[in-house]
Amino acid sequence: MAQTPPPASAMQPVLRLIRMPNAGLAPKIAAVVLLVIVLATILAPWIAPHDPLAMDPLNRLKGPMPGHPLGTDNYGRDILSRVLIGGRLSLMIGIATAIVSVLLGLIIGMIAGFFRTADAIIMRMMDALMAIPSILLAIALVALNGPSVGSVIAAITIPEIPRVVRLVRAVVLTAREEPYVEAAIALGSSMPKILIQHLVPNTLAPLIVQGTYILASAILTEAILSFLGAGVSTETPTWGNIMAEGRMFFRIKPELILYPGLMLSLCILSINLLGDTARDMLDPRLKKRAG
Amino acid sequence: MFQRLTATLLASTILAGAAWAETTVTAVMHSGLRVLDPVMTTAHITRDHAYMIYDVLIAQDSQFQPQPQMADWTISDDQKVYTFTLRDGLKFHDGAAVTAADAVASLKRWAQKDAGGQVIMDRTESLEAADDKTIVWTLKEPFVPMLEVLSKQSALPPFIMPARVAETPADESITDYTGSGPFIFVTDEFQPGISVTYAKNPDYVPRDEPADWMAGGKVVNVDEVKWVNMPDIQTAVNALTSGEIDYIEQMQVDLLPLLEGDPNLVVEVREPTGMMTMARMNFLHPPFDNEKVRQAALKAISQETVLAAMIGDPQYYQICGALLGCGTPLENETGTDTLTKGGGAEEAKALLAESGYDGTPVVLMAPTDMVALATQPVVVSQMLRDAGFNVDMQPMDWQTLVTRRASQSAPADGGWNLFITNWMVPEISNPISNPMLNGRGNDAWFGWPTDDTIEKLKNDYIAAADLDAQKAVSEEIQSHSINTVLEVPLGQYSLPQARRANLTDMIPSPVPVFWNIKKGE
Amino acid sequence: MLGYILRRILAVIPVMLLVAVFVFLLLRLTPGDPAAIIAGDMATPAQLERIREAMGLNQPLHIQFITWIGQLLRGDLGTSLISNTPVSSMIASRMGPTLAIALLTIIMSVLLAVPMGVLAAWKHRSAADYAVMAFSVLGFSIPVFVIGYIFILIFSLKLGWFPVQGYTPISAGLLPFLKNAFLPALTLTTIYVALIARMTRANMLEVLGEDYIRTARAKGAPERTVLFRHALKNAAVPILTVIGTGFALLIGGVVVTETVFNIPGIGRLTVDAILARDYPVIQAMILLTSFLYVLVNLLIDISYSLFDPRIRY
């Protein structure tokens, strides 16, 4: 990575990401699909036909009928309403995980990249954290701390941090050899100032790309945690726990898995496609997500 | 020479034939077997395991009566001395004869853990082996339910182990699984939580009487029984359809349509008494330390809503307000009209207003990993909310719930207000053994009500001369317990079992047992 | 080079020690009481206290940690709190199915993914390329258990080709083993193929743009030779890496597939242990899987030099 841009144009890749020049048709469709899903979940309280928690046990596991366009689940709750509302928490967990892991990873990675003394210790800790299979670590964290939204976010975030740290550190290590950074150090700029003025902009663009992948994988991980019995309570529906609950009825009512599964897959698919497009535009050499 | 060859050939043919005819019953039980010590846990799967490899002194028949199993008994005229005599031919799996000393050691270990056993021990003068065959149990005062407790089939029956095993301290797990029961535990094939294999005990001598629930002759007609655990019931359904397994102990009623129309499969309710599901409140902490609030919660609940969501098909559930169970000798439904007739939301709101409820959150523990317990909390929390309660439903796994329900701390500090569990009807059909009907504060079951009236009523029950007198006391117990809400009965249900059609003659007992079963071609 | 290998092996020690510290703290600092599990559901507070005493749970954390590490170094993984069975023998009896299915998955994935990636790169921006890319994004976007259920629905229930569940060891014959192991492996393969195909394509694209490929083509080397002899050989190192980093993904996938297909492997052992708070089993399993991860990546690092003579240390 020799061609790190000079400071004046450091924000340029970020701007290019947003404008998406020369992108093919697929990312544009993906952007539209994602927009529709996000809008639908944001507007869910107004457009959902029912209270997602309202039960009607005498009308359970019914097919589509007037008032319940997608039918009802095993408590007689409206599937459409649950899938719409469920997207909110799924997306929220994804976004929160992406933001928290990127921020923490940025800070830790900056420290590791800039302070040689801290580097060895931090990186060994990151190696250790990466060695623990993330799903196992996540279920252990949720199972031991109780299945609240907060602990699910923490459980998905912690295993993601090392990847971000590695990415940030690599960028910082390259950047600090650059003449303008060396010059700033020589001129006696304070450390925080150098970090914020010169190094953060450099890492921003790759971090956005990394963030989209974390977002996608966090939504997926939430579903898997729910499936394994370590997810958020079904009183606050997520795509994951709707599917986990519907698992038992897969053969008599596959819709309980298929509808939320479709929404979730479309959503992740769009995010991944956008992430790929952004990455290709940003730096043809930044090929793999682990960095 | 030629003769010898023929003989060898013949012998090998016969052996091959024998191997061919070997029958294995593969069953999917309600849960995976992990704990092997029947004194350590009330988990039903461990009890079911214990019935395979151990035997009991006396056992309950389908009329809820104690019958001889390993031993016959006599009672002294003053009702203080019980003498049990072991029958002939009893042998442990290692070949040693079962002696009275083994039985005494086993009973003593059991009595340290079992609630009923503790009550008997409080009244025990001495329990000893008079000779190899005779056990003499001397009480300080007469205790009418003595045989009832010793013959109970659940939560914890006194299983008989070799004395060397029974000498394990009661708070340490046993590591030697030698029993004297009709099946032998195959140690090498045990995979905790996955599978367990039982081989027929060729030396077991069954009683002559026909099998009747846990009593009578335990005749084993198969060579091997294998329990495999399938946490996903659909996997089990698929395996049963394809013939990979022979038996599913508990079918999810919603999945029954998948088995319909297959002539190789039979779906049936094994035993009619079934299970009861019920809610228990914590009497130590607000809001349920207030009787009016407890009554409001009881009024808010409708059994039908709970049962419909939990089971679905009304054929498999029964609305029942009786704390001692419906279909039992002491059945009584006094005071449960709202529960059984659609709930009393208005009455609940009125009572709640009157009680001065201040919106203290109700911490409802909801197990997510047990199919038979996952639905009720979700429905109950919704009904309580509709009545004006502030409900904090906390999902957790069953293991956590079991640990946490033992905590007397305030709900905010790791305690709780409400949880729901299930019982087999025979476990709760009698006021003495029903764990919820205990008013001894800290010594009571989780929830810890201090209630002198219920203790007095139970003494009246012990003193009752006959069934009519017992029924009269039971009505008082029901009415008092519902009024102070010792528990909220949520109704009875029976999860049907499913089997391959060639698996026949299973005993219709509450405990699934594998003696008597035949497996055809 | 030998020095490099030695240094890499030594570097494993602090990582594993840190993993051990994480695992220990994770289980000790979160609520939950192993004594309550041992004592069973009818225990009195006095019995609990006795068990805590006997287990050393009342000792200071660092003493507990040192005791535990000492046991580990002697090869003692402890005893399951729930079933009272030695953890090492539980793991031994569960290791087979998981390893067999993981290996089958890797073989199937590489056989499928590498040709897919090569094809996509060779026919860059063609329909085939887009199809491969679409498939690989799709593989990342559908939860494993949904894929598993769809396969069961199609291949077992509709077509009746495979049993719906269960596991037969290879010792019972290759065919019976494959009959049971194929669907779970295929399920896992969909994610793994996505990962490897994508990496193969990216690396092939990069290598195909380099000078020596242009030279080879200019010299009239047949396309097959160019693709497989020159390009793929040089793209092999990053592909190998992704198999290593994908190992964690594989373990995650195995946990889920073992639940869907009812396979008695270490994935289910671990999940069951976590949900039942069986602390010794959780500790042993997380340590073991982490160790395997470290080991696989170590081997891959070392084998770099074999595949890529340009890398010198």
PDB file of N, CA and C in Angstrom, chain B residues 386-414:
ATOM      1  N   ASP B 386     -52.733  -6.920  29.857  1.00  0.00           N
ATOM      2  CA  ASP B 386     -54.073  -6.439  29.514  1.00  0.00           C
ATOM      3  C   ASP B 386     -54.851  -6.046  30.768  1.00  0.00           C
ATOM      4  N   ALA B 387     -54.547  -6.707  31.899  1.00  0.00           N
ATOM      5  CA  ALA B 387     -55.272  -6.402  33.130  1.00  0.00           C
ATOM      6  C   ALA B 387     -54.649  -5.214  33.866  1.00  0.00           C
ATOM      7  N   GLY B 388     -53.543  -4.698  33.369  1.00  0.00           N
ATOM      8  CA  GLY B 388     -52.951  -3.514  33.992  1.00  0.00           C
ATOM      9  C   GLY B 388     -51.646  -3.771  34.729  1.00  0.00           C
ATOM     10  N   PHE B 389     -51.130  -5.007  34.646  1.00  0.00           N
ATOM     11  CA  PHE B 389     -49.844  -5.287  35.285  1.00  0.00           C
ATOM     12  C   PHE B 389     -48.708  -4.758  34.418  1.00  0.00           C
ATOM     13  N   ASN B 390     -47.622  -4.430  35.063  1.00  0.00           N
ATOM     14  CA  ASN B 390     -46.399  -4.080  34.363  1.00  0.00           C
ATOM     15  C   ASN B 390     -45.528  -5.332  34.401  1.00  0.00           C
ATOM     16  N   VAL B 391     -45.404  -6.012  33.256  1.00  0.00           N
ATOM     17  CA  VAL B 391     -44.714  -7.313  33.243  1.00  0.00           C
ATOM     18  C   VAL B 391     -43.333  -7.185  32.603  1.00  0.00           C
ATOM     19  N   ASP B 392     -42.340  -7.722  33.289  1.00  0.00           N
ATOM     20  CA  ASP B 392     -40.990  -7.782  32.734  1.00  0.00           C
ATOM     21  C   ASP B 392     -40.688  -9.255  32.478  1.00  0.00           C
ATOM     22  N   MET B 393     -40.982  -9.718  31.255  1.00  0.00           N
ATOM     23  CA  MET B 393     -40.749 -11.128  30.960  1.00  0.00           C
ATOM     24  C   MET B 393     -39.287 -11.318  30.601  1.00  0.00           C
ATOM     25  N   GLN B 394     -38.597 -12.146  31.363  1.00  0.00           N
ATOM     26  CA  GLN B 394     -37.163 -12.342  31.119  1.00  0.00           C
ATOM     27  C   GLN B 394     -36.896 -13.738  30.576  1.00  0.00           C
ATOM     28  N   PRO B 395     -36.518 -13.816  29.293  1.00  0.00           N
ATOM     29  CA  PRO B 395     -36.226 -15.127  28.721  1.00  0.00           C
ATOM     30  C   PRO B 395     -34.939 -15.694  29.289  1.00  0.00           C
ATOM     31  N   MET B 396     -34.909 -16.981  29.505  1.00  0.00           N
ATOM     32  CA  MET B 396     -33.690 -17.631  30.009  1.00  0.00           C
ATOM     33  C   MET B 396     -33.817 -19.110  29.714  1.00  0.00           C
ATOM     34  N   ASP B 397     -32.717 -19.852  29.853  1.00  0.00           N
ATOM     35  CA  ASP B 397     -32.865 -21.285  29.674  1.00  0.00           C
ATOM     36  C   ASP B 397     -33.318 -21.918  30.985  1.00  0.00           C
ATOM     37  N   TRP B 398     -33.801 -23.127  30.878  1.00  0.00           N
ATOM     38  CA  TRP B 398     -34.402 -23.800  32.028  1.00  0.00           C
ATOM     39  C   TRP B 398     -33.407 -23.938  33.178  1.00  0.00           C
ATOM     40  N   GLN B 399     -32.156 -24.236  32.824  1.00  0.00           N
ATOM     41  CA  GLN B 399     -31.136 -24.409  33.853  1.00  0.00           C
ATOM     42  C   GLN B 399     -30.987 -23.133  34.679  1.00  0.00           C
ATOM     43  N   THR B 400     -31.009 -21.986  34.007  1.00  0.00           N
ATOM     44  CA  THR B 400     -30.901 -20.714  34.717  1.00  0.00           C
ATOM     45  C   THR B 400     -32.124 -20.513  35.594  1.00  0.00           C
ATOM     46  N   LEU B 401     -33.292 -20.832  35.053  1.00  0.00           N
ATOM     47  CA  LEU B 401     -34.522 -20.657  35.817  1.00  0.00           C
ATOM     48  C   LEU B 401     -34.467 -21.480  37.103  1.00  0.00           C
ATOM     49  N   VAL B 402     -34.017 -22.722  36.971  1.00  0.00           N
ATOM     50  CA  VAL B 402     -33.966 -23.601  38.135  1.00  0.00           C
ATOM     51  C   VAL B 402     -33.019 -23.034  39.198  1.00  0.00           C
ATOM     52  N   THR B 403     -31.902 -22.436  38.744  1.00  0.00           N
ATOM     53  CA  THR B 403     -30.972 -21.839  39.707  1.00  0.00           C
ATOM     54  C   THR B 403     -31.583 -20.579  40.314  1.00  0.00           C
ATOM     55  N   ARG B 404     -32.214 -19.790  39.439  1.00  0.00           N
ATOM     56  CA  ARG B 404     -32.668 -18.485  39.895  1.00  0.00           C
ATOM     57  C   ARG B 404     -33.910 -18.576  40.777  1.00  0.00           C
ATOM     58  N   ARG B 405     -34.772 -19.563  40.554  1.00  0.00           N
ATOM     59  CA  ARG B 405     -35.986 -19.632  41.358  1.00  0.00           C
ATOM     60  C   ARG B 405     -35.650 -19.943  42.812  1.00  0.00           C
ATOM     61  N   ALA B 406     -34.429 -20.443  43.044  1.00  0.00           N
ATOM     62  CA  ALA B 406     -34.023 -20.726  44.421  1.00  0.00           C
ATOM     63  C   ALA B 406     -33.565 -19.464  45.145  1.00  0.00           C
ATOM     64  N   SER B 407     -33.468 -18.342  44.424  1.00  0.00           N
ATOM     65  CA  SER B 407     -32.973 -17.115  45.042  1.00  0.00           C
ATOM     66  C   SER B 407     -34.099 -16.348  45.714  1.00  0.00           C
ATOM     67  N   GLN B 408     -33.876 -15.996  46.992  1.00  0.00           N
ATOM     68  CA  GLN B 408     -34.888 -15.234  47.728  1.00  0.00           C
ATOM     69  C   GLN B 408     -34.651 -13.735  47.616  1.00  0.00           C
ATOM     70  N   SER B 409     -33.654 -13.315  46.821  1.00  0.00           N
ATOM     71  CA  SER B 409     -33.380 -11.883  46.683  1.00  0.00           C
ATOM     72  C   SER B 409     -34.564 -11.173  46.031  1.00  0.00           C
ATOM     73  N   ALA B 410     -34.532  -9.832  46.121  1.00  0.00           N
ATOM     74  CA  ALA B 410     -35.546  -9.035  45.442  1.00  0.00           C
ATOM     75  C   ALA B 410     -35.394  -9.252  43.934  1.00  0.00           C
ATOM     76  N   PRO B 411     -36.519  -9.157  43.198  1.00  0.00           N
ATOM     77  CA  PRO B 411     -36.467  -9.403  41.751  1.00  0.00           C
ATOM     78  C   PRO B 411     -35.412  -8.560  41.049  1.00  0.00           C
ATOM     79  N   ALA B 412     -35.176  -7.344  41.525  1.00  0.00           N
ATOM     80  CA  ALA B 412     -34.189  -6.499  40.857  1.00  0.00           C
ATOM     81  C   ALA B 412     -32.762  -6.996  41.106  1.00  0.00           C
ATOM     82  N   ASP B 413     -32.564  -7.779  42.172  1.00  0.00           N
ATOM     83  CA  ASP B 413     -31.211  -8.262  42.499  1.00  0.00           C
ATOM     84  C   ASP B 413     -31.054  -9.735  42.182  1.00  0.00           C
ATOM     85  N   GLY B 414     -31.675 -10.202  41.112  1.00  0.00           N
ATOM     86  CA  GLY B 414     -31.504 -11.602  40.737  1.00  0.00           C
ATOM     87  C   GLY B 414     -32.568 -12.530  41.284  1.00  0.00           C
TER      88      GLY B 414
END
